[in-house]
Amino acid sequence: MDIVFQKIDIDAQAKLIETVYNKISNGERITREEGISLFDVEDLTTLGLLADLVRWKMHPKNEVSYIIDRNINYTNVCTADCKFCAFYRRPGDSEGYTLDKKTIGEKIQETLDLGGTRILLQGGHNPELKIEWYEDMFGWIKSNYNIILHALSPSEIITISKVSKITIPEVITRLKNAGLDSIPGGGAEVLSDRVRTIIAPGKTSSSEWLDVMEEAHRQGLKSTATMMFGHVETVAERIDHMILCRELQDRTGGFYNFIPWTFHRGNTELDFVLLPEREKTSAFEYLKTVAISRIMVDNIDTIQSSWVTQGLKVAQISLRFGANDFGSLMIEENVVSATGLQYNMTLKKMKKAIKTAGFDPIQRNW
Ligand code: SF4
């Protein structure tokens, strides 16, 4: 549910900044109302300084992490019909595909050869693939390659549960036993059922997404949490998303990375049908949202910048707005690039970007 709020004047903005500064200094939590009002603060630099303060309290070393991994989109067959997605094909479409072991194996080997440590295996809601397909694939991957398997967002796990007619806890247990190491937080979009009904009606509800994550954390799997913003959501809904993740983190401690990134217009139903008048999310709004994420989500260790959607320069600046992780080299990326957006990244470029922003690049493998 949205709330109506008044734009606050310059004196109220100054007072809010002082309150938030004092709370951060004293280790106190920022409330929902304060978080919403932070979006009214016009002084972006001061917001960045507040987020930077939180970042340095949590990460006193002058380091920014990154990972070398590869997105492998094992199938593009999907029944969810998300309006922002240019990647999927309906079952029966001649352009639909499901990768076989040989192709996946070659991609993993290439990743290892490039110094990669992890694969991110994600795909559509494919009604043909039951739990046995995943168990077989995961077991084969783990017995043939020394690679971390970061795979299957909550909506894919729910699809497997439905297609295989077994419970979600059983799906998670069986996938974990087959070699699943951690879960990507994709598909969260904005955790508001109003928003999800508009942009991704075939996907999970907010509570289903959170329930899958809670169960995965309970079974010892770590995960990331994403927030794709800049479409039909309000700033109050962004704050609610942050608070839902914060509350789950209080209960489980299972999130290790919070990843705010922007919806990118291009080739999708959402930008042509729903948002003809809406401009692309600006770098200003992106940086403001990253900063407020760091201020609000005080219990998830890492905030990840998004060079994939923002480009290198804005991603560098975000390192002074609360982000302390540069994300992945992403040897292969299909979903965002299907919208027409593509930035070329190399390891040399990524490390240089982190260094010239004033930090030591540290490769992580989680
Ligand atoms: S975003 Fe994922 S779930 Fe949605 S249509 Fe695309 S492939 Fe399917």
Short mmCIF file of C-alpha atoms and ligand atoms in Angstrom, two decimals:
data_model
loop_
_atom_site.label_atom_id
_atom_site.label_comp_id
_atom_site.label_asym_id
_atom_site.label_seq_id
_atom_site.Cartn_x
_atom_site.Cartn_y
_atom_site.Cartn_z
CA MET A 1 0.00 0.00 0.00
CA ASP A 2 1.29 3.44 -0.90
CA ILE A 3 1.16 6.37 1.46
CA VAL A 4 0.63 9.97 0.46
CA PHE A 5 3.29 12.26 1.80
CA GLN A 6 4.15 15.91 1.46
CA LYS A 7 7.40 17.01 -0.13
CA ILE A 8 9.41 18.32 2.79
CA ASP A 9 10.90 21.80 2.74
CA ILE A 10 14.58 22.62 3.05
CA ASP A 11 14.49 23.07 6.85
CA ALA A 12 12.74 19.73 7.30
CA GLN A 13 15.33 18.12 4.99
CA ALA A 14 18.15 19.51 7.15
CA LYS A 15 16.44 18.27 10.31
CA LEU A 16 15.94 14.80 8.75
CA ILE A 17 19.60 14.62 7.73
CA GLU A 18 20.64 15.50 11.28
CA THR A 19 18.30 12.86 12.72
CA VAL A 20 19.54 10.18 10.33
CA TYR A 21 23.17 11.14 10.96
CA ASN A 22 22.65 10.83 14.73
CA LYS A 23 20.88 7.50 14.34
CA ILE A 24 23.65 6.08 12.13
CA SER A 25 26.27 7.30 14.60
CA ASN A 26 24.41 5.64 17.48
CA GLY A 27 23.70 2.42 15.57
CA GLU A 28 19.95 3.05 15.57
CA ARG A 29 17.59 1.90 12.86
CA ILE A 30 15.96 4.26 10.34
CA THR A 31 12.15 4.08 10.29
CA ARG A 32 9.88 3.59 7.28
CA GLU A 33 8.68 7.20 7.39
CA GLU A 34 12.24 8.52 7.64
CA GLY A 35 13.27 6.30 4.72
CA ILE A 36 10.43 7.58 2.54
CA SER A 37 11.29 11.19 3.42
CA LEU A 38 14.94 10.60 2.50
CA PHE A 39 13.77 10.43 -1.12
CA ASP A 40 12.72 14.08 -0.71
CA VAL A 41 16.25 15.16 0.18
CA GLU A 42 17.53 17.13 -2.79
CA ASP A 43 21.17 17.22 -1.70
CA LEU A 44 22.41 14.00 -3.27
CA THR A 45 25.96 14.47 -1.99
CA THR A 46 24.83 14.56 1.62
CA LEU A 47 22.81 11.39 1.11
CA GLY A 48 25.95 9.82 -0.32
CA LEU A 49 27.95 10.91 2.72
CA LEU A 50 25.39 9.34 5.07
CA ALA A 51 25.48 6.07 3.12
CA ASP A 52 29.28 6.20 3.02
CA LEU A 53 29.29 6.55 6.80
CA VAL A 54 27.25 3.34 7.14
CA ARG A 55 29.50 1.63 4.61
CA TRP A 56 32.70 2.49 6.51
CA LYS A 57 31.20 1.43 9.84
CA MET A 58 30.37 -1.96 8.31
CA HIS A 59 33.50 -2.27 6.14
CA PRO A 60 36.44 -0.42 7.67
CA LYS A 61 38.89 -1.74 5.08
CA ASN A 62 39.50 0.21 1.88
CA GLU A 63 38.31 -2.69 -0.25
CA VAL A 64 35.72 -3.31 -2.92
CA SER A 65 34.91 -6.88 -3.81
CA TYR A 66 34.02 -8.44 -7.14
CA ILE A 67 33.47 -11.92 -8.48
CA ILE A 68 34.32 -13.64 -11.73
CA ASP A 69 31.37 -15.72 -12.75
CA ARG A 70 29.18 -16.51 -15.67
CA ASN A 71 25.45 -16.27 -16.17
CA ILE A 72 24.20 -19.42 -17.78
CA ASN A 73 20.56 -19.11 -18.79
CA TYR A 74 19.82 -22.81 -19.08
CA THR A 75 16.39 -22.31 -20.65
CA ASN A 76 14.48 -19.38 -22.12
CA VAL A 77 11.18 -21.28 -22.13
CA CYS A 78 8.87 -19.56 -19.69
CA THR A 79 5.21 -19.25 -18.81
CA ALA A 80 5.48 -16.21 -16.51
CA ASP A 81 5.06 -13.53 -19.21
CA CYS A 82 6.81 -10.75 -17.25
CA LYS A 83 6.13 -7.50 -19.05
CA PHE A 84 9.69 -6.23 -18.63
CA CYS A 85 11.31 -9.34 -20.14
CA ALA A 86 12.65 -9.53 -23.70
CA PHE A 87 14.45 -12.82 -23.09
CA TYR A 88 11.81 -15.52 -22.74
CA ARG A 89 9.88 -17.58 -25.30
CA ARG A 90 6.57 -19.32 -24.65
CA PRO A 91 6.52 -23.18 -24.67
CA GLY A 92 6.33 -24.40 -28.26
CA ASP A 93 8.06 -21.29 -29.71
CA SER A 94 10.65 -22.22 -32.33
CA GLU A 95 13.21 -19.97 -30.59
CA GLY A 96 12.79 -21.72 -27.24
CA TYR A 97 15.81 -23.66 -25.95
CA THR A 98 17.06 -25.77 -23.04
CA LEU A 99 20.81 -26.25 -22.80
CA ASP A 100 22.28 -29.73 -22.60
CA LYS A 101 25.15 -30.91 -20.39
CA LYS A 102 27.72 -30.58 -23.15
CA THR A 103 26.92 -26.90 -23.73
CA ILE A 104 26.71 -26.09 -20.03
CA GLY A 105 29.96 -27.99 -19.42
CA GLU A 106 31.77 -25.99 -22.12
CA LYS A 107 30.56 -22.73 -20.61
CA ILE A 108 31.73 -23.82 -17.15
CA GLN A 109 35.14 -24.83 -18.46
CA GLU A 110 35.52 -21.46 -20.19
CA THR A 111 34.60 -19.77 -16.91
CA LEU A 112 37.22 -21.75 -15.00
CA ASP A 113 39.82 -21.01 -17.69
CA LEU A 114 39.17 -17.28 -17.21
CA GLY A 115 39.72 -17.53 -13.45
CA GLY A 116 36.01 -17.77 -12.64
CA THR A 117 34.82 -19.42 -9.46
CA ARG A 118 31.04 -19.48 -9.77
CA ILE A 119 28.22 -19.97 -12.22
CA LEU A 120 24.88 -18.26 -11.94
CA LEU A 121 22.37 -20.69 -13.39
CA GLN A 122 19.00 -19.13 -14.02
CA GLY A 123 16.24 -19.64 -16.53
CA GLY A 124 12.56 -19.37 -17.30
CA HIS A 125 9.62 -21.16 -15.71
CA ASN A 126 9.90 -24.18 -17.96
CA PRO A 127 6.95 -26.59 -17.42
CA GLU A 128 8.93 -29.45 -18.98
CA LEU A 129 11.69 -29.52 -16.36
CA LYS A 130 11.02 -31.51 -13.19
CA ILE A 131 13.19 -31.83 -10.08
CA GLU A 132 14.98 -34.87 -11.54
CA TRP A 133 16.35 -32.75 -14.42
CA TYR A 134 17.90 -30.31 -11.92
CA GLU A 135 19.21 -33.04 -9.62
CA ASP A 136 20.85 -34.77 -12.56
CA MET A 137 22.33 -31.53 -13.93
CA PHE A 138 23.56 -30.22 -10.56
CA GLY A 139 25.06 -33.59 -9.58
CA TRP A 140 26.82 -33.83 -12.94
CA ILE A 141 28.19 -30.27 -12.66
CA LYS A 142 29.49 -30.74 -9.12
CA SER A 143 31.12 -34.07 -9.88
CA ASN A 144 32.90 -32.75 -12.97
CA TYR A 145 33.84 -29.16 -12.13
CA ASN A 146 35.21 -27.33 -9.11
CA ILE A 147 32.73 -24.45 -9.32
CA ILE A 148 30.28 -22.73 -6.98
CA LEU A 149 26.69 -23.26 -8.03
CA HIS A 150 24.59 -20.15 -7.47
CA ALA A 151 21.27 -21.12 -8.98
CA LEU A 152 17.50 -20.81 -9.24
CA SER A 153 15.63 -17.77 -7.98
CA PRO A 154 12.57 -18.31 -5.75
CA SER A 155 10.10 -18.23 -8.64
CA GLU A 156 12.01 -21.04 -10.39
CA ILE A 157 12.01 -23.06 -7.16
CA ILE A 158 8.25 -22.60 -6.87
CA THR A 159 7.82 -23.67 -10.51
CA ILE A 160 9.85 -26.84 -9.86
CA SER A 161 7.69 -27.53 -6.82
CA LYS A 162 4.49 -27.21 -8.88
CA VAL A 163 5.75 -29.13 -11.92
CA SER A 164 7.14 -31.94 -9.73
CA LYS A 165 4.22 -31.90 -7.27
CA ILE A 166 6.46 -31.76 -4.20
CA THR A 167 6.78 -29.18 -1.43
CA ILE A 168 9.15 -26.22 -1.53
CA PRO A 169 11.19 -27.46 1.47
CA GLU A 170 11.64 -30.80 -0.36
CA VAL A 171 12.73 -29.04 -3.56
CA ILE A 172 15.33 -27.05 -1.62
CA THR A 173 16.59 -30.08 0.30
CA ARG A 174 16.94 -32.16 -2.86
CA LEU A 175 18.66 -29.36 -4.79
CA LYS A 176 21.01 -28.74 -1.89
CA ASN A 177 21.85 -32.44 -1.74
CA ALA A 178 22.49 -32.35 -5.49
CA GLY A 179 25.04 -29.54 -5.11
CA LEU A 180 23.22 -26.19 -4.92
CA ASP A 181 25.46 -23.75 -2.98
CA SER A 182 23.45 -20.51 -2.87
CA ILE A 183 20.39 -18.80 -4.32
CA PRO A 184 20.22 -15.63 -6.43
CA GLY A 185 17.69 -13.04 -5.30
CA GLY A 186 16.34 -12.45 -8.78
CA GLY A 187 12.64 -12.12 -9.35
CA ALA A 188 12.10 -9.97 -6.29
CA GLU A 189 11.53 -6.93 -8.57
CA VAL A 190 9.80 -4.72 -5.99
CA LEU A 191 8.20 -6.72 -3.19
CA SER A 192 4.74 -5.19 -3.52
CA ASP A 193 1.84 -7.24 -4.80
CA ARG A 194 0.37 -4.11 -6.43
CA VAL A 195 3.55 -3.72 -8.47
CA ARG A 196 3.93 -7.42 -9.21
CA THR A 197 0.37 -7.71 -10.47
CA ILE A 198 1.19 -5.05 -13.06
CA ILE A 199 4.68 -6.03 -14.19
CA ALA A 200 4.97 -9.75 -13.47
CA PRO A 201 1.52 -11.24 -12.89
CA GLY A 202 2.73 -14.80 -13.55
CA LYS A 203 5.48 -14.67 -10.99
CA THR A 204 5.51 -15.29 -7.26
CA SER A 205 3.77 -13.00 -4.80
CA SER A 206 5.94 -10.99 -2.41
CA SER A 207 5.24 -13.35 0.47
CA GLU A 208 6.05 -16.42 -1.67
CA TRP A 209 9.41 -14.91 -2.64
CA LEU A 210 10.17 -14.18 1.02
CA ASP A 211 8.96 -17.62 2.17
CA VAL A 212 11.24 -19.43 -0.28
CA MET A 213 14.19 -17.33 0.87
CA GLU A 214 13.35 -17.96 4.51
CA GLU A 215 13.18 -21.71 3.95
CA ALA A 216 16.44 -21.70 1.99
CA HIS A 217 18.16 -19.74 4.77
CA ARG A 218 16.67 -22.12 7.34
CA GLN A 219 18.26 -25.02 5.45
CA GLY A 220 21.63 -23.24 5.52
CA LEU A 221 21.73 -21.77 2.01
CA LYS A 222 22.83 -18.14 1.66
CA SER A 223 21.28 -15.85 -0.92
CA THR A 224 21.29 -12.39 -2.44
CA ALA A 225 18.34 -10.00 -2.51
CA THR A 226 17.68 -7.84 -5.57
CA MET A 227 15.44 -4.84 -6.13
CA MET A 228 14.62 -3.90 -9.72
CA PHE A 229 13.17 -0.39 -9.62
CA GLY A 230 12.31 2.48 -11.95
CA HIS A 231 9.04 1.23 -13.45
CA VAL A 232 5.62 1.49 -11.79
CA GLU A 233 6.63 1.46 -8.12
CA THR A 234 6.45 4.37 -5.68
CA VAL A 235 9.33 5.33 -3.41
CA ALA A 236 7.26 4.07 -0.48
CA GLU A 237 7.17 0.66 -2.15
CA ARG A 238 10.94 0.75 -2.56
CA ILE A 239 11.28 1.43 1.16
CA ASP A 240 8.82 -1.36 1.99
CA HIS A 241 10.92 -3.72 -0.13
CA MET A 242 14.04 -2.74 1.81
CA ILE A 243 12.24 -3.22 5.13
CA LEU A 244 10.88 -6.65 4.15
CA CYS A 245 14.42 -7.78 3.32
CA ARG A 246 15.74 -6.19 6.52
CA GLU A 247 13.13 -7.98 8.63
CA LEU A 248 13.83 -11.35 7.02
CA GLN A 249 17.53 -10.76 7.55
CA ASP A 250 16.82 -10.12 11.25
CA ARG A 251 15.21 -13.56 11.43
CA THR A 252 17.69 -15.59 9.37
CA GLY A 253 20.91 -13.69 8.58
CA GLY A 254 20.88 -15.51 5.23
CA PHE A 255 21.26 -12.58 2.80
CA TYR A 256 24.83 -11.64 1.97
CA ASN A 257 24.27 -9.08 -0.77
CA PHE A 258 21.58 -6.47 -1.53
CA ILE A 259 21.48 -5.53 -5.21
CA PRO A 260 19.46 -2.50 -6.31
CA TRP A 261 19.31 -2.18 -10.10
CA THR A 262 17.16 -0.35 -12.58
CA PHE A 263 14.59 -1.56 -15.07
CA HIS A 264 16.00 -0.93 -18.53
CA ARG A 265 13.65 0.16 -21.28
CA GLY A 266 13.93 -1.68 -24.58
CA ASN A 267 12.15 -4.50 -26.41
CA THR A 268 9.74 -5.20 -23.57
CA GLU A 269 5.99 -4.96 -23.23
CA LEU A 270 6.37 -2.86 -20.11
CA ASP A 271 8.12 0.09 -21.73
CA PHE A 272 5.87 0.20 -24.76
CA VAL A 273 2.52 -0.47 -23.13
CA LEU A 274 2.67 0.62 -19.51
CA LEU A 275 5.14 3.44 -19.39
CA PRO A 276 5.08 5.45 -22.59
CA GLU A 277 5.60 8.66 -20.64
CA ARG A 278 8.16 7.51 -18.11
CA GLU A 279 11.77 8.50 -18.65
CA LYS A 280 14.66 6.12 -18.14
CA THR A 281 15.74 6.11 -14.49
CA SER A 282 18.43 8.77 -14.14
CA ALA A 283 21.85 8.24 -12.62
CA PHE A 284 20.74 10.71 -9.91
CA GLU A 285 17.78 8.52 -8.95
CA TYR A 286 19.88 5.37 -9.12
CA LEU A 287 22.54 6.82 -6.79
CA LYS A 288 19.90 8.15 -4.41
CA THR A 289 18.29 4.69 -4.22
CA VAL A 290 21.64 2.97 -3.67
CA ALA A 291 22.45 5.40 -0.85
CA ILE A 292 19.05 4.96 0.81
CA SER A 293 19.38 1.18 0.45
CA ARG A 294 22.66 1.29 2.39
CA ILE A 295 21.11 3.52 5.06
CA MET A 296 17.93 1.41 5.43
CA VAL A 297 19.25 -2.12 4.97
CA ASP A 298 21.61 -1.95 7.91
CA ASN A 299 21.97 -5.70 8.43
CA ILE A 300 22.89 -7.06 4.98
CA ASP A 301 26.64 -7.02 4.68
CA THR A 302 27.11 -5.86 1.12
CA ILE A 303 25.47 -3.45 -1.30
CA GLN A 304 26.28 -4.22 -4.91
CA SER A 305 26.67 -1.61 -7.63
CA SER A 306 25.27 -2.32 -11.08
CA TRP A 307 27.63 -1.59 -13.96
CA VAL A 308 25.43 -3.84 -16.10
CA THR A 309 22.56 -1.35 -16.05
CA GLN A 310 24.39 1.90 -15.18
CA GLY A 311 27.71 1.66 -16.98
CA LEU A 312 31.16 1.88 -15.48
CA LYS A 313 31.27 5.52 -14.43
CA VAL A 314 28.04 5.58 -12.45
CA ALA A 315 28.98 2.24 -10.89
CA GLN A 316 32.26 3.81 -9.75
CA ILE A 317 30.44 6.76 -8.19
CA SER A 318 28.07 4.38 -6.40
CA LEU A 319 31.09 3.15 -4.42
CA ARG A 320 30.87 6.51 -2.60
CA PHE A 321 27.12 6.09 -2.17
CA GLY A 322 27.14 2.98 0.00
CA ALA A 323 28.08 0.22 -2.44
CA ASN A 324 31.09 -1.90 -1.48
CA ASP A 325 30.86 -4.59 -4.15
CA PHE A 326 31.26 -4.27 -7.90
CA GLY A 327 29.33 -7.42 -8.72
CA SER A 328 30.36 -9.86 -11.33
CA LEU A 329 32.49 -9.73 -14.43
CA MET A 330 29.52 -11.52 -16.02
CA ILE A 331 31.29 -13.44 -18.72
CA GLU A 332 27.90 -13.99 -20.31
CA GLU A 333 24.72 -12.07 -19.75
CA ASN A 334 21.56 -12.65 -21.78
CA VAL A 335 18.62 -11.15 -19.94
CA VAL A 336 19.56 -7.46 -19.74
CA SER A 337 21.33 -7.57 -23.10
CA ALA A 338 18.07 -8.85 -24.66
CA THR A 339 16.69 -5.32 -24.04
CA GLY A 340 19.47 -3.90 -26.20
CA LEU A 341 21.68 -2.72 -23.33
CA GLN A 342 25.24 -4.00 -23.43
CA TYR A 343 28.40 -2.81 -21.74
CA ASN A 344 31.62 -4.63 -22.44
CA MET A 345 33.58 -5.50 -19.32
CA THR A 346 36.96 -7.11 -18.83
CA LEU A 347 38.74 -8.04 -15.63
CA LYS A 348 41.37 -5.40 -16.32
CA LYS A 349 38.72 -2.71 -16.80
CA MET A 350 36.85 -3.75 -13.67
CA LYS A 351 39.93 -3.72 -11.44
CA LYS A 352 41.05 -0.41 -12.89
CA ALA A 353 37.60 1.08 -12.26
CA ILE A 354 37.73 0.02 -8.61
CA LYS A 355 41.30 1.30 -8.18
CA THR A 356 40.67 4.68 -9.81
CA ALA A 357 37.64 5.09 -7.53
CA GLY A 358 40.13 4.82 -4.65
CA PHE A 359 39.70 1.22 -3.47
CA ASP A 360 41.62 -2.05 -3.50
CA PRO A 361 39.87 -4.65 -5.67
CA ILE A 362 39.37 -7.99 -3.89
CA GLN A 363 38.12 -11.05 -5.71
CA ARG A 364 35.45 -12.90 -3.74
CA ASN A 365 34.10 -16.38 -4.39
CA TRP A 366 30.72 -16.33 -2.71
S1 SF4 B 1 11.95 -12.47 -16.20
FE1 SF4 B 1 12.25 -14.67 -15.89
S2 SF4 B 1 10.26 -15.37 -15.12
FE2 SF4 B 1 9.88 -13.38 -16.13
S3 SF4 B 1 9.36 -13.86 -18.27
FE3 SF4 B 1 11.60 -13.50 -18.21
S4 SF4 B 1 12.45 -15.55 -17.97
FE4 SF4 B 1 10.31 -15.69 -17.38
#
